[in-house]
mmCIF file of C-alpha atoms in Angstrom:
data_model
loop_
_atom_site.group_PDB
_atom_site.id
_atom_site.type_symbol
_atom_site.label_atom_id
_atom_site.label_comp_id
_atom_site.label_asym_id
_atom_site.label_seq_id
_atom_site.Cartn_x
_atom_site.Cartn_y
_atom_site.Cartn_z
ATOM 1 C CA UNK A 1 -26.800 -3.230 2.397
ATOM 2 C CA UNK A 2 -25.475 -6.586 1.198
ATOM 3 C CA UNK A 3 -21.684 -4.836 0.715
ATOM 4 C CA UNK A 4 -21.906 -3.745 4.259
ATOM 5 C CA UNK A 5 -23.062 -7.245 5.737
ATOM 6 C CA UNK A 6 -20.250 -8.380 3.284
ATOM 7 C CA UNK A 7 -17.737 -5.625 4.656
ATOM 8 C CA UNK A 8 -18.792 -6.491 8.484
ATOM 9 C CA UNK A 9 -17.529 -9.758 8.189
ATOM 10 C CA UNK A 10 -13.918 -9.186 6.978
ATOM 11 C CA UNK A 11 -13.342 -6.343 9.672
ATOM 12 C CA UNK A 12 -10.903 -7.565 12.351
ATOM 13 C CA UNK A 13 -12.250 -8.119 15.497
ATOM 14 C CA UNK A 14 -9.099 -7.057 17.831
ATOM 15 C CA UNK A 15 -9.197 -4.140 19.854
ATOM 16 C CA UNK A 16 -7.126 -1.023 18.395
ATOM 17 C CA UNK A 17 -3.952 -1.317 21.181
ATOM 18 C CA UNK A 18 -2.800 2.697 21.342
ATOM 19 C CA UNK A 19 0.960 3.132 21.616
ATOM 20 C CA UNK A 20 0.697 7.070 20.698
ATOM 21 C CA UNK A 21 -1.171 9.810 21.865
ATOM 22 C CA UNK A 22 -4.407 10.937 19.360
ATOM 23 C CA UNK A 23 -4.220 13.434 16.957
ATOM 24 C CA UNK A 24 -6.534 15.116 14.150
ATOM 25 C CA UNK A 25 -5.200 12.512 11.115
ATOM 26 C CA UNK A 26 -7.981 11.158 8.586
ATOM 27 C CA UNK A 27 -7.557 10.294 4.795
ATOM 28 C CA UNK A 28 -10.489 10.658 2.800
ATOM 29 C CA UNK A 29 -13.260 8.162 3.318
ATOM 30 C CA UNK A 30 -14.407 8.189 -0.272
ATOM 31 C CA UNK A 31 -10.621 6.631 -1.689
ATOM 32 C CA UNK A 32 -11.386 3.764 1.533
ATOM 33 C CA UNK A 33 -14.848 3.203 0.283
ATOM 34 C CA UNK A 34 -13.888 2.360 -2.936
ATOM 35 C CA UNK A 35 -10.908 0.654 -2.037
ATOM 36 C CA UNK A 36 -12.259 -2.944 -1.344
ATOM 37 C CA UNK A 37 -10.415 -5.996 -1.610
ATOM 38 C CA UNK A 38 -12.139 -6.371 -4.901
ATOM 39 C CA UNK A 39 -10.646 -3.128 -6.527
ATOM 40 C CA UNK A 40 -8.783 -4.338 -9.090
ATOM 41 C CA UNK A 41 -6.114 -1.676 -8.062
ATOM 42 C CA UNK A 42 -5.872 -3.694 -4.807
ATOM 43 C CA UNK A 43 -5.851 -6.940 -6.606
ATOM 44 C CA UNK A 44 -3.238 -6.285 -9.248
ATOM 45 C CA UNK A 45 -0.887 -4.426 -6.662
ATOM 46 C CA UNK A 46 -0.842 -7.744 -4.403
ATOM 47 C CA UNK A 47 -0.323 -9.745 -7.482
ATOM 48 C CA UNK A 48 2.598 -8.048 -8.482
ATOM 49 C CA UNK A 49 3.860 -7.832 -4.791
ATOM 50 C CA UNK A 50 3.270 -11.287 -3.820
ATOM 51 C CA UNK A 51 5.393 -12.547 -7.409
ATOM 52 C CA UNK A 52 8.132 -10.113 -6.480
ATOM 53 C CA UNK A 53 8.232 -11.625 -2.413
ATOM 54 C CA UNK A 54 8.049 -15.654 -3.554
ATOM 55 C CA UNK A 55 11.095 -14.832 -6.549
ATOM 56 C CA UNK A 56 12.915 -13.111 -2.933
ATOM 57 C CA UNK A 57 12.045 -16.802 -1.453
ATOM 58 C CA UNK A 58 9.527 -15.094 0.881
ATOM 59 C CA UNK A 59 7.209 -18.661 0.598
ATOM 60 C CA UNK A 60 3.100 -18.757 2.000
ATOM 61 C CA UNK A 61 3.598 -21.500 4.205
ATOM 62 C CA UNK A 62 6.331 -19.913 6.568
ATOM 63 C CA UNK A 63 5.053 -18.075 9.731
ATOM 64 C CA UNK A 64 6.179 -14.506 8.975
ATOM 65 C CA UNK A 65 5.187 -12.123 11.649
ATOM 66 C CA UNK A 66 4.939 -8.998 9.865
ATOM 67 C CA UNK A 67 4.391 -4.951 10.007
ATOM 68 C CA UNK A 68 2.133 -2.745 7.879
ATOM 69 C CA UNK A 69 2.731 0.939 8.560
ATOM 70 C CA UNK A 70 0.046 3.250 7.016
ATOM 71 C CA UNK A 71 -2.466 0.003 6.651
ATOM 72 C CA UNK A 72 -4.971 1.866 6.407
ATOM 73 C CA UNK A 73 -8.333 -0.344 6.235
ATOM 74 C CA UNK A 74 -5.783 -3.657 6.584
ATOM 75 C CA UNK A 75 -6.882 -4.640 2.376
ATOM 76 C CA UNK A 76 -3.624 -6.304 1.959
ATOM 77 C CA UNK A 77 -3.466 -7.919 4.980
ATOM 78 C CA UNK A 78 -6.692 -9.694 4.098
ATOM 79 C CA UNK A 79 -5.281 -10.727 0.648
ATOM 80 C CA UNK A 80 -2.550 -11.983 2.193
ATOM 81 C CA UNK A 81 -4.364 -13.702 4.704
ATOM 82 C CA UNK A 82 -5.953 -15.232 1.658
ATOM 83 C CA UNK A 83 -2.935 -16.937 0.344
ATOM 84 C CA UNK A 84 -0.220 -17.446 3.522
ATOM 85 C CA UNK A 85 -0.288 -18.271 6.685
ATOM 86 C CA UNK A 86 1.485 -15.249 7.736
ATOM 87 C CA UNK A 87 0.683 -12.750 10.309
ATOM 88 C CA UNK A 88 0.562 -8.981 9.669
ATOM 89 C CA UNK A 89 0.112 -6.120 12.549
ATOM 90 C CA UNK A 90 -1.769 -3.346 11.196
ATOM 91 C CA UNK A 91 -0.650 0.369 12.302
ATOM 92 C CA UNK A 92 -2.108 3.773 11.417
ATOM 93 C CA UNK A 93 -2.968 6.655 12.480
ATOM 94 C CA UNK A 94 -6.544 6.791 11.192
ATOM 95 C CA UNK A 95 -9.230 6.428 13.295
ATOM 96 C CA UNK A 96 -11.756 5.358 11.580
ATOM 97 C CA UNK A 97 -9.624 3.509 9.426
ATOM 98 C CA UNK A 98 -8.587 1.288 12.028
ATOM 99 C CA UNK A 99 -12.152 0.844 13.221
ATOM 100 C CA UNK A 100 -12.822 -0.744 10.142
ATOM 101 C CA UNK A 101 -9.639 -3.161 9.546
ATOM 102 C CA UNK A 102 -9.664 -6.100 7.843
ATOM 103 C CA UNK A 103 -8.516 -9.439 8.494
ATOM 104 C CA UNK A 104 -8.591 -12.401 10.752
ATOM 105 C CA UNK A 105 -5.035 -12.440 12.493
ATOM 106 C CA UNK A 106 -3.057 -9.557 13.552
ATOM 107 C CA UNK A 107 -3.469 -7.045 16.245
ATOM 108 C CA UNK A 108 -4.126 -3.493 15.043
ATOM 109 C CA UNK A 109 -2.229 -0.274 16.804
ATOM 110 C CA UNK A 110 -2.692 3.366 16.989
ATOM 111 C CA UNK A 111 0.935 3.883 16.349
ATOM 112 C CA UNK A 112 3.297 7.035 15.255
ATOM 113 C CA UNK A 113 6.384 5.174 14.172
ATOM 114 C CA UNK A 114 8.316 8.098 15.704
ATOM 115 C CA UNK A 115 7.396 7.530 18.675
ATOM 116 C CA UNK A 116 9.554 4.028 19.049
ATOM 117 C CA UNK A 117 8.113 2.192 20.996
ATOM 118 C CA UNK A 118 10.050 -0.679 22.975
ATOM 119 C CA UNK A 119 7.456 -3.174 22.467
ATOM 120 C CA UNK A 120 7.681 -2.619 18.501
ATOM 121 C CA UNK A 121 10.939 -2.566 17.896
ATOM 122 C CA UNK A 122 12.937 -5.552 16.539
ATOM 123 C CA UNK A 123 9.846 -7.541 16.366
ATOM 124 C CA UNK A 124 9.150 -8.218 13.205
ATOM 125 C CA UNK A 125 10.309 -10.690 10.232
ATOM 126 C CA UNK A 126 8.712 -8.476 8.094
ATOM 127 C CA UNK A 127 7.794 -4.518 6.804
ATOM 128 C CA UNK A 128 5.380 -3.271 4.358
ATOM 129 C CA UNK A 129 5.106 0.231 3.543
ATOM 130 C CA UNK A 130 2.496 -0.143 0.419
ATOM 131 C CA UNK A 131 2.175 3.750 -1.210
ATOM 132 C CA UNK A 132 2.831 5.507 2.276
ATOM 133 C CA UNK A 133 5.911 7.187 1.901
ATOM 134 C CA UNK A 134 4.185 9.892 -0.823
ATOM 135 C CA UNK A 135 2.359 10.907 1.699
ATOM 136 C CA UNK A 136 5.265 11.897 4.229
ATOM 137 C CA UNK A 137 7.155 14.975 4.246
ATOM 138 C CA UNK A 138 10.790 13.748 5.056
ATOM 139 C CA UNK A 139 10.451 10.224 3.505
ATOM 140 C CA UNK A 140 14.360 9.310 4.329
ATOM 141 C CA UNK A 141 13.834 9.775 7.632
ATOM 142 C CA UNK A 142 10.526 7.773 8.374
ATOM 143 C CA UNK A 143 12.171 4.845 5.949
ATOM 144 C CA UNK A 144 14.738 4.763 9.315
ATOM 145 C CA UNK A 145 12.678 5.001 11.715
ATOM 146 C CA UNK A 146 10.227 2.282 9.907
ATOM 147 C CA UNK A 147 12.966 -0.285 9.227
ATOM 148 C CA UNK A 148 13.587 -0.501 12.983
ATOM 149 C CA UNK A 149 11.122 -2.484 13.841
ATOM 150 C CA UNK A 150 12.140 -5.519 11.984
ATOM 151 C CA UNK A 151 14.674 -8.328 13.318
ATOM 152 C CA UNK A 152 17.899 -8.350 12.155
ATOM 153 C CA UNK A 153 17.310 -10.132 8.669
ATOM 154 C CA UNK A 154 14.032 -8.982 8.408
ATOM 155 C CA UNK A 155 12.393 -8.137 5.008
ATOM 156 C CA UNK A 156 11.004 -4.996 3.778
ATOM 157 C CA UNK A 157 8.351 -4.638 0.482
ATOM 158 C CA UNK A 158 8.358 -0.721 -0.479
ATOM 159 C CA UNK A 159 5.337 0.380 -3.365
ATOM 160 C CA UNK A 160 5.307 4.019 -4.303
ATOM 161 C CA UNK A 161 3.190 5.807 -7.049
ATOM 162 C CA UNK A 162 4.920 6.821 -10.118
ATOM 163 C CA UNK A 163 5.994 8.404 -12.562
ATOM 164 C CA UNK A 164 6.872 11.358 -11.025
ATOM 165 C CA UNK A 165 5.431 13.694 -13.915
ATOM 166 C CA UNK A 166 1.761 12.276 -13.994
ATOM 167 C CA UNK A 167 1.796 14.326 -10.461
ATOM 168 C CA UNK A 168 -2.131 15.817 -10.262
ATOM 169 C CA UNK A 169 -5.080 16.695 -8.774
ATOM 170 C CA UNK A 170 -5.856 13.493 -7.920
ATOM 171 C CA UNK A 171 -2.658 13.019 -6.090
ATOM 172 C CA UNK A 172 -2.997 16.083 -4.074
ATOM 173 C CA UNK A 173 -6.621 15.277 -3.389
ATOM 174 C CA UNK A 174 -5.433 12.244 -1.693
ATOM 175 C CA UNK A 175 -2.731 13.919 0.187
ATOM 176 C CA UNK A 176 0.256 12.954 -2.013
ATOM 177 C CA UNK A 177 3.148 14.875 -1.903
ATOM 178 C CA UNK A 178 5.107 13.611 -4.902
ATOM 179 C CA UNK A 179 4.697 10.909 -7.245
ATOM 180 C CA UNK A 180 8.124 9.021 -7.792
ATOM 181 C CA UNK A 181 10.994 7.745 -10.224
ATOM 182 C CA UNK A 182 12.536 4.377 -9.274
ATOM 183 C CA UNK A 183 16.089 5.674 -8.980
ATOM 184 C CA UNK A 184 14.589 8.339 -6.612
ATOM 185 C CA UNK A 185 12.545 5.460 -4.143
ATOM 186 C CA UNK A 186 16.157 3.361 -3.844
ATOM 187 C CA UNK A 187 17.919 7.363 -3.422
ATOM 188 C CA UNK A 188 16.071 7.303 -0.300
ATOM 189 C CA UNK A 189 17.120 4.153 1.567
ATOM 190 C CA UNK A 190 19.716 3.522 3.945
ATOM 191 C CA UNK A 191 23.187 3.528 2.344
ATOM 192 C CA UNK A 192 23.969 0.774 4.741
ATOM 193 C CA UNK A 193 22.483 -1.889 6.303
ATOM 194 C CA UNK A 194 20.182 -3.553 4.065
ATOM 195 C CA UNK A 195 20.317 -5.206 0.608
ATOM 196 C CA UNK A 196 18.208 -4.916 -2.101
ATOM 197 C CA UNK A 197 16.199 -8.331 -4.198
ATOM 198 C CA UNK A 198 13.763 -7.086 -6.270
ATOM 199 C CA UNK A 199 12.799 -3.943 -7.764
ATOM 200 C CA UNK A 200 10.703 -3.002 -10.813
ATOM 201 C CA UNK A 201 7.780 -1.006 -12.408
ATOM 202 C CA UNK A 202 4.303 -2.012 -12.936
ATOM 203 C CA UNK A 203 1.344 -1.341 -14.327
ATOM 204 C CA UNK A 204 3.025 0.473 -17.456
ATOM 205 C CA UNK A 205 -0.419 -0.183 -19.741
ATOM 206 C CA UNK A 206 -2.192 2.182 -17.100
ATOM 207 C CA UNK A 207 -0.125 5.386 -17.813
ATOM 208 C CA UNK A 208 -2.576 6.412 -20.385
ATOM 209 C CA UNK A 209 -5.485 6.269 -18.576
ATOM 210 C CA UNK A 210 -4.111 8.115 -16.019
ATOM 211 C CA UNK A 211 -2.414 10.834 -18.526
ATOM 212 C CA UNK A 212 -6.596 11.501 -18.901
ATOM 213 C CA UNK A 213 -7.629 11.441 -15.732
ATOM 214 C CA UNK A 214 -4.564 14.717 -15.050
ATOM 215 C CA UNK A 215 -5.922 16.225 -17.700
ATOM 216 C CA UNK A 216 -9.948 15.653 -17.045
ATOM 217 C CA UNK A 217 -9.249 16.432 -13.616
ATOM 218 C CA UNK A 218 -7.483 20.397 -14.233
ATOM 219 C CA UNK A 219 -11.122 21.331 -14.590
ATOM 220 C CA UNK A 220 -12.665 19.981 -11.330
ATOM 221 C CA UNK A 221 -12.113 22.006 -8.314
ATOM 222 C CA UNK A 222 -14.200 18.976 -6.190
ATOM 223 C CA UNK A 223 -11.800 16.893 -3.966
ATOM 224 C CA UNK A 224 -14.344 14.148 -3.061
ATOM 225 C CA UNK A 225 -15.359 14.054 -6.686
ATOM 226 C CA UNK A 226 -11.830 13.753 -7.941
ATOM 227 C CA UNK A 227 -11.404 10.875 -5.846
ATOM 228 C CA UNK A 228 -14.405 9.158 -7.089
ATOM 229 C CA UNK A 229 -13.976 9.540 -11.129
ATOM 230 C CA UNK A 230 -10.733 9.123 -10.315
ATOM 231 C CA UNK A 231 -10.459 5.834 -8.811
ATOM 232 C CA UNK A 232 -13.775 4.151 -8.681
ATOM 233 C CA UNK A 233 -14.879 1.962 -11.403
ATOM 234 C CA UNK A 234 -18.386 3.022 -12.507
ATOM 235 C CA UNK A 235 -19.535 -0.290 -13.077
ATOM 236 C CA UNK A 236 -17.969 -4.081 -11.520
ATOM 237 C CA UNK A 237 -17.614 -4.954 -14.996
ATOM 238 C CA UNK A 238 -15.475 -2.388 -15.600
ATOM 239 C CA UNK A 239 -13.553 -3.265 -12.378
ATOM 240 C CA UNK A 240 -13.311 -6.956 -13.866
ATOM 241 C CA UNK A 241 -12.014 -5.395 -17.484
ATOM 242 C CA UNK A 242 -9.186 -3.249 -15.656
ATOM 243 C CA UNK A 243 -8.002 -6.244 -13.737
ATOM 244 C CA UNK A 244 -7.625 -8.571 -16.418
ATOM 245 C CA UNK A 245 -6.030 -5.591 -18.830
ATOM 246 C CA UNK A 246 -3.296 -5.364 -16.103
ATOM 247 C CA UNK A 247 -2.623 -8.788 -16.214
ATOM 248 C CA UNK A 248 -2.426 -8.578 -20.240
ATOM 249 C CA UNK A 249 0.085 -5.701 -19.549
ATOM 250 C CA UNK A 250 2.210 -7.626 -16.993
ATOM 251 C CA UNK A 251 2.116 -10.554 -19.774
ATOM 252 C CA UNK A 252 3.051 -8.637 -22.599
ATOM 253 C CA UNK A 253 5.479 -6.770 -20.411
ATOM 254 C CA UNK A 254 7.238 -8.645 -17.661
ATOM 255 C CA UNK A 255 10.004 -6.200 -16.753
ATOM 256 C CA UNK A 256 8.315 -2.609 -17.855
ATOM 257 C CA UNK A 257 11.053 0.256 -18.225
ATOM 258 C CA UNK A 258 7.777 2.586 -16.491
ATOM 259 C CA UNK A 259 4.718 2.306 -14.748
ATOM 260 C CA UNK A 260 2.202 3.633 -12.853
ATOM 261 C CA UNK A 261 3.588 1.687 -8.999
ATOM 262 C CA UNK A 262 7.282 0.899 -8.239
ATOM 263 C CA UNK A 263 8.366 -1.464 -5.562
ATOM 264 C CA UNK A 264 11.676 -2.583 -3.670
ATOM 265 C CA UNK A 265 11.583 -5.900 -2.042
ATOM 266 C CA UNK A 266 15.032 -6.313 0.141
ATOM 267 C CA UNK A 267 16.241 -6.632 3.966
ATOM 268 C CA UNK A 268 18.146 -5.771 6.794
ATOM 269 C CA UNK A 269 21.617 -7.223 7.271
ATOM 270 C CA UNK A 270 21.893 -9.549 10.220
ATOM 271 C CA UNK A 271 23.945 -8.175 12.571
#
């Protein structure tokens, strides 16, 4: 009851603005549940995000307006809300998902990228595509059509699951299609047309833990119940333990040669 009350009051209050028709698209409620702004997935991810966009000279205090495709339940737009005073637009194509989106500032749309709209495009100083493109079948080809909705100059921050051979149940339980290599994620950008500041690995400590849960999870033919041992922390303190052993990691580790995420922080030329 009290995560609910708690859960009410960080839900964005904007009405969903629908730019594409509907369509039968829902990811599984259980990975949402779990995945609070307290999940020290969540937490760590931003972290390591947020470093990578201030070394880029992406600073908190200018007013970025900015695009998350695949939001889903708008998490990181609430940590960023948190720590800048920039704007993000959530889009999705979730239902429910978008019913329940997070954050203060920002409109939220029912939006197929595809679909290029005239109102979205070129509008924004900023692009986040935060472990969306696994989930796409021709991921090339939605990283073009995704990239032009930002102003010339704009910024983009990429995060993509890896490495590609911890591929599991898990991932196809959550409707992964691949997991990735870094050399792969930068394969599949434009040639032209942008430029690249930051890339990396994170989260190498983790690869482990997630070595077990591929293995645990050969012998579970349950989808919601992969999700749930395989991403929810059976206790807070746990949670708490995770976070704060990723940080160790990141310590220890600054520039890891693998890891369990990837990112690519860059932009668009000005033209």
């Amino acid at each position: 009851m009290l995560e609910d009350l708690i859960h009410s009051a960080y839900v964005n209050s904007h009405k969903i603005q629908y730019l594409s028709s509907k369509r039968s698209h829902t990811f599984a409620d259980t990975w949402f549940d779990a995945a609070s702004p307290q999940h020290f997935w969540q937490r760590f991810r931003f972290e390591v995000l947020f470093q990578g966009m201030t070394k880029s000279g992406l600073y908190p205090e200018q007013a970025y307006r900015c695009i998350d495709i695949g939001a889903g339940r708008g998490v990181f737009r609430w940590l960023l809300e948190q720590d800048t005073s920039w704007t993000v637009d959530c889009v999705d194509l979730d239902q429910q998902a978008l019913d329940n989106c997070l954050g203060d500032r920002g409109d939220n749309f029912y939006y197929d990228v595809f679909d290029q709209h005239e109102t979205m495009l070129n509008k924004y100083d900023g692009l986040f595509l935060l472990d969306v493109l696994e989930h796409v079948h021709n991921p090339a080809a939605f990283l073009d059509v995704s990239l032009t909705h930002l102003k010339p100059g704009g910024f983009f921050v990429i995060n993509v699951p890896t490495p590609a051979w911890l591929f599991g149940r898990y991932d196809q339980a959550v409707g992964h299609h691949k997991r990735y290599q870094l050399d792969e994620l930068i394969a599949e950008l434009p040639r032209n047309g942008i430029s690249i500041s930051q890339v990396g690995y994170w989260g190498p400590g983790m690869i482990p833990v997630l070595l077990l849960r591929k293995l645990l999870d050969f012998f579970v033919r349950d989808k919601e119940r992969i999700i749930r041992s395989g991403f929810e922390p059976p206790h807070p303190l746990v949670g708490w333990m995770m976070l704060n052993y990723f940080r160790l990691d990141r310590w220890l580790i600054a520039h890891p040669p693998i890891g369990i995420g990837a990112f690519v922080i860059g932009r668009t030329n000005k033209r």
